[in-house]
Amino acid sequence: MPELPEVEITARRLDAALRGATIESAQAPGINALKTFDPPLSALAGRTIEGVGRRGKQLVVQISGGLVILVHLMSAGRLQLYDKRAGPRDRTSRLLVRIDDGRELRLREFGTRQAAWVKLLRAEELEDDEMLKTLGPEAWPQPPQDLRALLRAPRPLHTLLRDQRVIAGIGRSWVDEILWTARLSPFKRGNDLTDEDAAALRAAIIATLDGALEHYEQVVKLPIPDKLPLPLQVHRRAGEPCPRCGATIEAVHYEDYVMCYCPAEQTGGKVLKDRRLSRLLK
Ligand SMILES: [Zn+2]
């Protein structure tokens, strides 16, 4: 679930709180979370955190002496900063970075799946990381000017915009909000976009992600809450009235996510086939 705005506010908060902090030790209780072994985690001891930033949906923690921690939260991870250390019974911890003043930076993950991951890399290895190397241009703060060229493919917008190799940062929640803001059908193909559509889409990406971040700046505080208060207007709101026109928000259910849209404004009144529903009716 954490997408560009959630990762960005996490990076901002952690950067402000941790810049200059000295690491005492680090350990990875989540046996599968640490994806690298050289340099070892013990190399972090005694080093300083120089900054925390974001690339796409990933967090990048810069460490003195040319090291960098790359974190992918996947669908249920959080990177949180606590004043006290975790007890031994905290089963959500995947990585613990202890600061010498008693604070603890903690990668936690909720649910049963262990998917969130961490890599400890040398700074010069960062750009070669398989994930970062294939990342498309950032969706925010300035999506590419020529969005029509970027999206020129016979794939639905709902898929294209979530493809991190095409454009980085957007996922299942914000894609619904962006397409609704742009009044574009989630199934419109990338290569069917007019110049006008592309301009509306670009404006919608900026406005939607800006709006989310403005909201988070007001409400998100350290340690970074387990549940982030996503200011969503259509996503996960099937059956409710569209906040703009009052039509009923419709949904298409996929195996592990839901796509929501306003039929009156996005699909010319057409209600898209819900595969789950049609399967149930068979
Ligand atoms: Zn509407």
PDB file of C-alpha atoms and ligand atoms in Angstrom:
ATOM      1  CA  MET A   1       0.000   0.000   0.000  1.00  0.00           C
ATOM      2  CA  PRO A   2       2.660   2.627   0.627  1.00  0.00           C
ATOM      3  CA  GLU A   3       3.007   4.542  -2.639  1.00  0.00           C
ATOM      4  CA  LEU A   4       4.839   7.694  -3.597  1.00  0.00           C
ATOM      5  CA  PRO A   5       3.122  10.110  -1.145  1.00  0.00           C
ATOM      6  CA  GLU A   6       3.355   7.697   1.797  1.00  0.00           C
ATOM      7  CA  VAL A   7       7.017   6.928   1.109  1.00  0.00           C
ATOM      8  CA  GLU A   8       7.800  10.604   0.516  1.00  0.00           C
ATOM      9  CA  ILE A   9       6.336  11.738   3.850  1.00  0.00           C
ATOM     10  CA  THR A  10       8.184   8.886   5.584  1.00  0.00           C
ATOM     11  CA  ALA A  11      11.463  10.010   3.995  1.00  0.00           C
ATOM     12  CA  ARG A  12      10.839  13.653   4.976  1.00  0.00           C
ATOM     13  CA  ARG A  13      10.069  12.837   8.594  1.00  0.00           C
ATOM     14  CA  LEU A  14      12.971  10.415   8.975  1.00  0.00           C
ATOM     15  CA  ASP A  15      15.384  12.754   7.231  1.00  0.00           C
ATOM     16  CA  ALA A  16      14.536  15.602   9.599  1.00  0.00           C
ATOM     17  CA  ALA A  17      14.854  13.383  12.669  1.00  0.00           C
ATOM     18  CA  LEU A  18      17.872  11.244  11.765  1.00  0.00           C
ATOM     19  CA  ARG A  19      20.249  13.432   9.776  1.00  0.00           C
ATOM     20  CA  GLY A  20      23.537  13.368  11.700  1.00  0.00           C
ATOM     21  CA  ALA A  21      22.507  10.539  14.051  1.00  0.00           C
ATOM     22  CA  THR A  22      25.118   7.904  14.880  1.00  0.00           C
ATOM     23  CA  ILE A  23      24.273   4.213  14.481  1.00  0.00           C
ATOM     24  CA  GLU A  24      25.157   1.978  17.397  1.00  0.00           C
ATOM     25  CA  SER A  25      24.239  -1.354  15.827  1.00  0.00           C
ATOM     26  CA  ALA A  26      21.883  -2.975  13.337  1.00  0.00           C
ATOM     27  CA  GLN A  27      20.238  -6.351  13.119  1.00  0.00           C
ATOM     28  CA  ALA A  28      17.712  -8.071  10.878  1.00  0.00           C
ATOM     29  CA  PRO A  29      15.256 -10.235  12.854  1.00  0.00           C
ATOM     30  CA  GLY A  30      13.274 -10.805   9.666  1.00  0.00           C
ATOM     31  CA  ILE A  31      15.332 -13.636   8.282  1.00  0.00           C
ATOM     32  CA  ASN A  32      14.196 -13.066   4.714  1.00  0.00           C
ATOM     33  CA  ALA A  33      14.255  -9.295   4.733  1.00  0.00           C
ATOM     34  CA  LEU A  34      17.950  -8.637   4.214  1.00  0.00           C
ATOM     35  CA  LYS A  35      18.767  -9.349   0.565  1.00  0.00           C
ATOM     36  CA  THR A  36      22.504  -8.626   0.678  1.00  0.00           C
ATOM     37  CA  PHE A  37      25.407  -9.978   2.745  1.00  0.00           C
ATOM     38  CA  ASP A  38      28.368  -7.867   1.630  1.00  0.00           C
ATOM     39  CA  PRO A  39      28.921  -5.435   3.286  1.00  0.00           C
ATOM     40  CA  PRO A  40      27.524  -7.041   6.456  1.00  0.00           C
ATOM     41  CA  LEU A  41      25.042  -5.195   8.684  1.00  0.00           C
ATOM     42  CA  SER A  42      27.773  -4.877  11.321  1.00  0.00           C
ATOM     43  CA  ALA A  43      29.471  -2.390   8.968  1.00  0.00           C
ATOM     44  CA  LEU A  44      26.816   0.149  10.009  1.00  0.00           C
ATOM     45  CA  ALA A  45      28.056   0.386  13.608  1.00  0.00           C
ATOM     46  CA  GLY A  46      29.606   3.740  14.395  1.00  0.00           C
ATOM     47  CA  ARG A  47      28.536   5.347  11.122  1.00  0.00           C
ATOM     48  CA  THR A  48      26.370   8.429  10.702  1.00  0.00           C
ATOM     49  CA  ILE A  49      23.040   8.736   8.902  1.00  0.00           C
ATOM     50  CA  GLU A  50      23.551  11.475   6.320  1.00  0.00           C
ATOM     51  CA  GLY A  51      20.030  11.660   4.957  1.00  0.00           C
ATOM     52  CA  VAL A  52      16.867   9.794   4.012  1.00  0.00           C
ATOM     53  CA  GLY A  53      15.355  10.088   0.542  1.00  0.00           C
ATOM     54  CA  ARG A  54      13.005   8.347  -1.855  1.00  0.00           C
ATOM     55  CA  ARG A  55      13.295   6.736  -5.284  1.00  0.00           C
ATOM     56  CA  GLY A  56       9.945   5.639  -6.692  1.00  0.00           C
ATOM     57  CA  LYS A  57       8.337   3.706  -3.826  1.00  0.00           C
ATOM     58  CA  GLN A  58      11.680   2.905  -2.205  1.00  0.00           C
ATOM     59  CA  LEU A  59      13.476   4.560   0.671  1.00  0.00           C
ATOM     60  CA  VAL A  60      17.165   5.348   0.455  1.00  0.00           C
ATOM     61  CA  VAL A  61      19.088   5.934   3.690  1.00  0.00           C
ATOM     62  CA  GLN A  62      22.511   7.477   3.045  1.00  0.00           C
ATOM     63  CA  ILE A  63      25.184   6.371   5.496  1.00  0.00           C
ATOM     64  CA  SER A  64      28.602   7.950   6.069  1.00  0.00           C
ATOM     65  CA  GLY A  65      31.600   6.254   4.508  1.00  0.00           C
ATOM     66  CA  GLY A  66      29.814   5.467   1.253  1.00  0.00           C
ATOM     67  CA  LEU A  67      27.095   3.038   2.308  1.00  0.00           C
ATOM     68  CA  VAL A  68      23.395   3.151   1.566  1.00  0.00           C
ATOM     69  CA  ILE A  69      20.383   1.229   2.857  1.00  0.00           C
ATOM     70  CA  LEU A  70      17.720   0.614   0.215  1.00  0.00           C
ATOM     71  CA  VAL A  71      14.295  -0.311   1.619  1.00  0.00           C
ATOM     72  CA  HIS A  72      11.222  -1.550  -0.226  1.00  0.00           C
ATOM     73  CA  LEU A  73       8.124  -1.565   1.973  1.00  0.00           C
ATOM     74  CA  MET A  74       6.129  -3.683  -0.505  1.00  0.00           C
ATOM     75  CA  SER A  75       2.437  -3.799   0.446  1.00  0.00           C
ATOM     76  CA  ALA A  76       2.528  -3.900   4.241  1.00  0.00           C
ATOM     77  CA  GLY A  77       5.832  -2.484   5.473  1.00  0.00           C
ATOM     78  CA  ARG A  78       6.527   0.687   7.447  1.00  0.00           C
ATOM     79  CA  LEU A  79       9.797   2.358   8.295  1.00  0.00           C
ATOM     80  CA  GLN A  80       9.262   3.896  11.711  1.00  0.00           C
ATOM     81  CA  LEU A  81      11.380   5.750  14.248  1.00  0.00           C
ATOM     82  CA  TYR A  82      10.790   5.016  17.920  1.00  0.00           C
ATOM     83  CA  ASP A  83      12.215   6.638  21.049  1.00  0.00           C
ATOM     84  CA  LYS A  84      12.651   3.244  22.675  1.00  0.00           C
ATOM     85  CA  ARG A  85      13.895  -0.102  21.466  1.00  0.00           C
ATOM     86  CA  ALA A  86      11.563  -2.903  20.442  1.00  0.00           C
ATOM     87  CA  GLY A  87      10.902  -5.690  22.907  1.00  0.00           C
ATOM     88  CA  PRO A  88      11.928  -9.221  21.935  1.00  0.00           C
ATOM     89  CA  ARG A  89       8.312 -10.146  21.310  1.00  0.00           C
ATOM     90  CA  ASP A  90       7.745  -7.677  18.485  1.00  0.00           C
ATOM     91  CA  ARG A  91       7.239 -10.074  15.596  1.00  0.00           C
ATOM     92  CA  THR A  92       6.679  -7.357  13.046  1.00  0.00           C
ATOM     93  CA  SER A  93      10.307  -6.223  13.034  1.00  0.00           C
ATOM     94  CA  ARG A  94      12.331  -6.967   9.914  1.00  0.00           C
ATOM     95  CA  LEU A  95      15.248  -4.602  10.469  1.00  0.00           C
ATOM     96  CA  LEU A  96      16.358  -2.691  13.566  1.00  0.00           C
ATOM     97  CA  VAL A  97      18.832   0.164  13.362  1.00  0.00           C
ATOM     98  CA  ARG A  98      19.790   1.328  16.834  1.00  0.00           C
ATOM     99  CA  ILE A  99      20.839   4.931  17.263  1.00  0.00           C
ATOM    100  CA  ASP A 100      23.365   5.733  19.994  1.00  0.00           C
ATOM    101  CA  ASP A 101      20.891   8.055  21.772  1.00  0.00           C
ATOM    102  CA  GLY A 102      18.464   5.178  22.430  1.00  0.00           C
ATOM    103  CA  ARG A 103      16.166   5.664  19.452  1.00  0.00           C
ATOM    104  CA  GLU A 104      15.492   2.865  16.994  1.00  0.00           C
ATOM    105  CA  LEU A 105      14.713   2.921  13.296  1.00  0.00           C
ATOM    106  CA  ARG A 106      12.529  -0.053  12.644  1.00  0.00           C
ATOM    107  CA  LEU A 107      11.309  -1.711   9.468  1.00  0.00           C
ATOM    108  CA  ARG A 108       8.079  -3.391  10.488  1.00  0.00           C
ATOM    109  CA  GLU A 109       5.676  -5.409   8.414  1.00  0.00           C
ATOM    110  CA  PHE A 110       2.083  -6.309   9.071  1.00  0.00           C
ATOM    111  CA  GLY A 111       0.246  -9.429   8.001  1.00  0.00           C
ATOM    112  CA  THR A 112       1.596 -12.899   7.430  1.00  0.00           C
ATOM    113  CA  ARG A 113       3.562 -12.374   4.246  1.00  0.00           C
ATOM    114  CA  GLN A 114       7.180 -11.362   4.530  1.00  0.00           C
ATOM    115  CA  ALA A 115       7.706  -9.333   1.414  1.00  0.00           C
ATOM    116  CA  ALA A 116       9.372  -6.085   2.527  1.00  0.00           C
ATOM    117  CA  TRP A 117      13.111  -6.076   1.880  1.00  0.00           C
ATOM    118  CA  VAL A 118      16.328  -4.274   2.661  1.00  0.00           C
ATOM    119  CA  LYS A 119      19.646  -4.060   0.861  1.00  0.00           C
ATOM    120  CA  LEU A 120      22.832  -2.685   2.345  1.00  0.00           C
ATOM    121  CA  LEU A 121      24.871  -1.451  -0.597  1.00  0.00           C
ATOM    122  CA  ARG A 122      27.973   0.552  -1.334  1.00  0.00           C
ATOM    123  CA  ALA A 123      26.897   3.940  -2.641  1.00  0.00           C
ATOM    124  CA  GLU A 124      28.414   3.252  -6.062  1.00  0.00           C
ATOM    125  CA  GLU A 125      26.316   0.084  -6.387  1.00  0.00           C
ATOM    126  CA  LEU A 126      23.011   1.900  -5.864  1.00  0.00           C
ATOM    127  CA  GLU A 127      22.366   2.952  -9.466  1.00  0.00           C
ATOM    128  CA  ASP A 128      23.131  -0.576 -10.664  1.00  0.00           C
ATOM    129  CA  ASP A 129      20.570  -2.142  -8.351  1.00  0.00           C
ATOM    130  CA  GLU A 130      18.156  -4.138 -10.498  1.00  0.00           C
ATOM    131  CA  MET A 131      15.148  -2.325  -9.027  1.00  0.00           C
ATOM    132  CA  LEU A 132      16.427   1.226  -9.424  1.00  0.00           C
ATOM    133  CA  LYS A 133      17.982   0.562 -12.812  1.00  0.00           C
ATOM    134  CA  THR A 134      14.638  -0.276 -14.379  1.00  0.00           C
ATOM    135  CA  LEU A 135      12.657   2.509 -12.683  1.00  0.00           C
ATOM    136  CA  GLY A 136      10.845   4.906 -15.029  1.00  0.00           C
ATOM    137  CA  PRO A 137      10.822   8.675 -14.503  1.00  0.00           C
ATOM    138  CA  GLU A 138       9.418   9.919 -11.182  1.00  0.00           C
ATOM    139  CA  ALA A 139       5.689  10.709 -11.201  1.00  0.00           C
ATOM    140  CA  TRP A 140       6.259  13.591  -8.798  1.00  0.00           C
ATOM    141  CA  PRO A 141       7.027  16.457  -8.378  1.00  0.00           C
ATOM    142  CA  GLN A 142       7.381  16.846 -12.174  1.00  0.00           C
ATOM    143  CA  PRO A 143       6.054  14.000 -14.303  1.00  0.00           C
ATOM    144  CA  PRO A 144       7.584  13.939 -17.805  1.00  0.00           C
ATOM    145  CA  GLN A 145       6.320  16.777 -20.016  1.00  0.00           C
ATOM    146  CA  ASP A 146       5.529  14.441 -22.902  1.00  0.00           C
ATOM    147  CA  LEU A 147       3.282  12.006 -21.083  1.00  0.00           C
ATOM    148  CA  ARG A 148       1.648  10.980 -24.354  1.00  0.00           C
ATOM    149  CA  ALA A 149       4.967   9.651 -25.677  1.00  0.00           C
ATOM    150  CA  LEU A 150       5.751   7.971 -22.359  1.00  0.00           C
ATOM    151  CA  LEU A 151       2.429   6.117 -22.284  1.00  0.00           C
ATOM    152  CA  ARG A 152       2.213   5.251 -25.993  1.00  0.00           C
ATOM    153  CA  ALA A 153       1.467   1.551 -25.631  1.00  0.00           C
ATOM    154  CA  PRO A 154      -1.612  -0.619 -26.270  1.00  0.00           C
ATOM    155  CA  ARG A 155      -2.154  -1.153 -22.540  1.00  0.00           C
ATOM    156  CA  PRO A 156      -4.883   0.240 -20.276  1.00  0.00           C
ATOM    157  CA  LEU A 157      -3.974   3.359 -18.309  1.00  0.00           C
ATOM    158  CA  HIS A 158      -4.758   1.590 -15.037  1.00  0.00           C
ATOM    159  CA  THR A 159      -1.965  -0.903 -15.791  1.00  0.00           C
ATOM    160  CA  LEU A 160       0.473   1.498 -17.427  1.00  0.00           C
ATOM    161  CA  LEU A 161       0.460   4.038 -14.623  1.00  0.00           C
ATOM    162  CA  ARG A 162       1.197   1.354 -12.007  1.00  0.00           C
ATOM    163  CA  ASP A 163       4.097  -0.085 -14.014  1.00  0.00           C
ATOM    164  CA  GLN A 164       7.171   1.207 -12.184  1.00  0.00           C
ATOM    165  CA  ARG A 165       9.283   0.768 -15.317  1.00  0.00           C
ATOM    166  CA  VAL A 166       7.004   3.217 -17.145  1.00  0.00           C
ATOM    167  CA  ILE A 167       6.542   5.813 -14.393  1.00  0.00           C
ATOM    168  CA  ALA A 168       7.720   5.500 -10.801  1.00  0.00           C
ATOM    169  CA  GLY A 169       5.677   5.920  -7.631  1.00  0.00           C
ATOM    170  CA  ILE A 170       2.019   5.231  -8.456  1.00  0.00           C
ATOM    171  CA  GLY A 171       0.197   2.117  -7.211  1.00  0.00           C
ATOM    172  CA  ARG A 172      -3.297   0.716  -6.767  1.00  0.00           C
ATOM    173  CA  SER A 173      -4.671   3.424  -4.516  1.00  0.00           C
ATOM    174  CA  TRP A 174      -3.460   6.564  -6.206  1.00  0.00           C
ATOM    175  CA  VAL A 175      -4.040   5.377  -9.759  1.00  0.00           C
ATOM    176  CA  ASP A 176      -7.805   5.375  -9.089  1.00  0.00           C
ATOM    177  CA  GLU A 177      -7.648   8.890  -7.674  1.00  0.00           C
ATOM    178  CA  ILE A 178      -5.512  10.188 -10.539  1.00  0.00           C
ATOM    179  CA  LEU A 179      -7.731   8.744 -13.290  1.00  0.00           C
ATOM    180  CA  TRP A 180     -10.841  10.034 -11.541  1.00  0.00           C
ATOM    181  CA  THR A 181      -9.297  13.491 -11.205  1.00  0.00           C
ATOM    182  CA  ALA A 182      -8.430  13.432 -14.928  1.00  0.00           C
ATOM    183  CA  ARG A 183     -11.897  12.054 -15.820  1.00  0.00           C
ATOM    184  CA  LEU A 184     -10.256   9.270 -17.845  1.00  0.00           C
ATOM    185  CA  SER A 185     -11.357   5.661 -18.150  1.00  0.00           C
ATOM    186  CA  PRO A 186      -9.053   3.172 -16.422  1.00  0.00           C
ATOM    187  CA  PHE A 187      -9.339   1.001 -19.541  1.00  0.00           C
ATOM    188  CA  LYS A 188      -8.454   3.702 -22.045  1.00  0.00           C
ATOM    189  CA  ARG A 189      -5.316   2.552 -23.855  1.00  0.00           C
ATOM    190  CA  GLY A 190      -2.128   4.548 -23.539  1.00  0.00           C
ATOM    191  CA  ASN A 191      -1.831   4.878 -27.302  1.00  0.00           C
ATOM    192  CA  ASP A 192      -5.375   6.254 -27.553  1.00  0.00           C
ATOM    193  CA  LEU A 193      -4.577   9.339 -25.468  1.00  0.00           C
ATOM    194  CA  THR A 194      -5.162  12.685 -27.163  1.00  0.00           C
ATOM    195  CA  ASP A 195      -2.973  15.677 -26.335  1.00  0.00           C
ATOM    196  CA  GLU A 196      -5.859  16.954 -24.249  1.00  0.00           C
ATOM    197  CA  ASP A 197      -6.113  13.664 -22.315  1.00  0.00           C
ATOM    198  CA  ALA A 198      -2.375  13.638 -21.680  1.00  0.00           C
ATOM    199  CA  ALA A 199      -2.462  17.201 -20.384  1.00  0.00           C
ATOM    200  CA  ALA A 200      -5.394  16.391 -18.088  1.00  0.00           C
ATOM    201  CA  LEU A 201      -3.608  13.287 -16.846  1.00  0.00           C
ATOM    202  CA  ARG A 202      -0.368  15.131 -16.133  1.00  0.00           C
ATOM    203  CA  ALA A 203      -2.232  17.853 -14.236  1.00  0.00           C
ATOM    204  CA  ALA A 204      -4.137  15.171 -12.311  1.00  0.00           C
ATOM    205  CA  ILE A 205      -0.958  13.352 -11.296  1.00  0.00           C
ATOM    206  CA  ILE A 206       0.546  16.560  -9.936  1.00  0.00           C
ATOM    207  CA  ALA A 207      -2.637  17.757  -8.204  1.00  0.00           C
ATOM    208  CA  THR A 208      -3.443  14.374  -6.655  1.00  0.00           C
ATOM    209  CA  LEU A 209       0.013  13.631  -5.292  1.00  0.00           C
ATOM    210  CA  ASP A 210       0.513  17.255  -4.159  1.00  0.00           C
ATOM    211  CA  GLY A 211      -2.816  17.068  -2.331  1.00  0.00           C
ATOM    212  CA  ALA A 212      -1.915  13.814  -0.602  1.00  0.00           C
ATOM    213  CA  LEU A 213       1.399  15.227   0.559  1.00  0.00           C
ATOM    214  CA  GLU A 214      -0.167  18.444   1.817  1.00  0.00           C
ATOM    215  CA  HIS A 215      -2.546  16.293   3.856  1.00  0.00           C
ATOM    216  CA  TYR A 216       0.266  14.143   5.230  1.00  0.00           C
ATOM    217  CA  GLU A 217       2.294  17.212   6.155  1.00  0.00           C
ATOM    218  CA  GLN A 218      -0.591  18.136   8.470  1.00  0.00           C
ATOM    219  CA  VAL A 219      -1.319  14.769  10.024  1.00  0.00           C
ATOM    220  CA  VAL A 220       1.641  12.362   9.815  1.00  0.00           C
ATOM    221  CA  LYS A 221       4.002  12.500  12.776  1.00  0.00           C
ATOM    222  CA  LEU A 222       6.794  10.237  14.024  1.00  0.00           C
ATOM    223  CA  PRO A 223       7.053   7.374  14.684  1.00  0.00           C
ATOM    224  CA  ILE A 224       5.011   7.166  11.396  1.00  0.00           C
ATOM    225  CA  PRO A 225       1.669   5.500  12.140  1.00  0.00           C
ATOM    226  CA  ASP A 226       0.969   1.824  11.383  1.00  0.00           C
ATOM    227  CA  LYS A 227      -2.111   2.906   9.456  1.00  0.00           C
ATOM    228  CA  LEU A 228      -1.577   5.954   7.269  1.00  0.00           C
ATOM    229  CA  PRO A 229      -4.630   8.188   6.821  1.00  0.00           C
ATOM    230  CA  LEU A 230      -4.937   8.090   3.028  1.00  0.00           C
ATOM    231  CA  PRO A 231      -7.157  10.969   1.835  1.00  0.00           C
ATOM    232  CA  LEU A 232      -8.929   8.906  -0.834  1.00  0.00           C
ATOM    233  CA  GLN A 233     -12.068  10.021  -2.662  1.00  0.00           C
ATOM    234  CA  VAL A 234     -12.903   7.076  -4.933  1.00  0.00           C
ATOM    235  CA  HIS A 235     -10.541   4.191  -4.195  1.00  0.00           C
ATOM    236  CA  ARG A 236     -12.245   1.638  -1.906  1.00  0.00           C
ATOM    237  CA  ARG A 237     -15.435   3.722  -2.051  1.00  0.00           C
ATOM    238  CA  ALA A 238     -17.548   1.543  -4.334  1.00  0.00           C
ATOM    239  CA  GLY A 239     -21.250   2.119  -3.779  1.00  0.00           C
ATOM    240  CA  GLU A 240     -20.759   5.609  -2.381  1.00  0.00           C
ATOM    241  CA  PRO A 241     -21.720   8.753  -4.293  1.00  0.00           C
ATOM    242  CA  CYS A 242     -18.994  10.350  -6.419  1.00  0.00           C
ATOM    243  CA  PRO A 243     -17.872  13.436  -4.475  1.00  0.00           C
ATOM    244  CA  ARG A 244     -17.935  15.480  -7.688  1.00  0.00           C
ATOM    245  CA  CYS A 245     -21.095  14.438  -9.552  1.00  0.00           C
ATOM    246  CA  GLY A 246     -23.052  12.200  -7.160  1.00  0.00           C
ATOM    247  CA  ALA A 247     -23.157   9.123  -9.431  1.00  0.00           C
ATOM    248  CA  THR A 248     -22.489   5.821  -7.706  1.00  0.00           C
ATOM    249  CA  ILE A 249     -18.822   4.814  -7.645  1.00  0.00           C
ATOM    250  CA  GLU A 250     -18.390   1.427  -9.303  1.00  0.00           C
ATOM    251  CA  ALA A 251     -15.676  -1.175  -8.818  1.00  0.00           C
ATOM    252  CA  VAL A 252     -13.961  -3.969 -10.690  1.00  0.00           C
ATOM    253  CA  HIS A 253     -12.538  -6.626  -8.398  1.00  0.00           C
ATOM    254  CA  TYR A 254      -9.329  -8.378  -9.280  1.00  0.00           C
ATOM    255  CA  GLU A 255      -7.677 -11.189  -7.398  1.00  0.00           C
ATOM    256  CA  ASP A 256      -5.836  -8.955  -4.946  1.00  0.00           C
ATOM    257  CA  TYR A 257      -7.052  -5.431  -5.544  1.00  0.00           C
ATOM    258  CA  VAL A 258     -10.054  -3.337  -6.443  1.00  0.00           C
ATOM    259  CA  MET A 259     -10.300  -0.689  -9.134  1.00  0.00           C
ATOM    260  CA  CYS A 260     -12.829   2.081  -8.481  1.00  0.00           C
ATOM    261  CA  TYR A 261     -14.173   4.724 -10.865  1.00  0.00           C
ATOM    262  CA  CYS A 262     -17.074   7.049 -11.559  1.00  0.00           C
ATOM    263  CA  PRO A 263     -19.002   5.709 -14.571  1.00  0.00           C
ATOM    264  CA  ALA A 264     -20.760   9.017 -15.232  1.00  0.00           C
ATOM    265  CA  GLU A 265     -17.511  10.930 -15.623  1.00  0.00           C
ATOM    266  CA  GLN A 266     -14.939   8.349 -16.672  1.00  0.00           C
ATOM    267  CA  THR A 267     -16.539   5.702 -18.873  1.00  0.00           C
ATOM    268  CA  GLY A 268     -19.407   7.565 -20.577  1.00  0.00           C
ATOM    269  CA  GLY A 269     -21.940   5.988 -18.241  1.00  0.00           C
ATOM    270  CA  LYS A 270     -20.760   2.455 -18.954  1.00  0.00           C
ATOM    271  CA  VAL A 271     -20.401   0.121 -15.991  1.00  0.00           C
ATOM    272  CA  LEU A 272     -17.383  -2.098 -16.584  1.00  0.00           C
ATOM    273  CA  LYS A 273     -17.719  -5.825 -16.198  1.00  0.00           C
ATOM    274  CA  ASP A 274     -16.794  -6.966 -12.717  1.00  0.00           C
ATOM    275  CA  ARG A 275     -15.050 -10.283 -13.230  1.00  0.00           C
ATOM    276  CA  ARG A 276     -15.615 -11.411  -9.676  1.00  0.00           C
ATOM    277  CA  LEU A 277     -19.300 -10.685  -9.932  1.00  0.00           C
ATOM    278  CA  SER A 278     -19.719 -12.365 -13.311  1.00  0.00           C
ATOM    279  CA  ARG A 279     -17.840 -15.394 -12.004  1.00  0.00           C
ATOM    280  CA  LEU A 280     -20.163 -15.592  -9.034  1.00  0.00           C
ATOM    281  CA  LEU A 281     -23.217 -15.384 -11.281  1.00  0.00           C
ATOM    282  CA  LYS A 282     -22.155 -18.285 -13.500  1.00  0.00           C
TER     283      LYS A 282
HETATM  284 ZN    ZN B   1     -18.491  11.507 -10.755  1.00  0.00          ZN
END
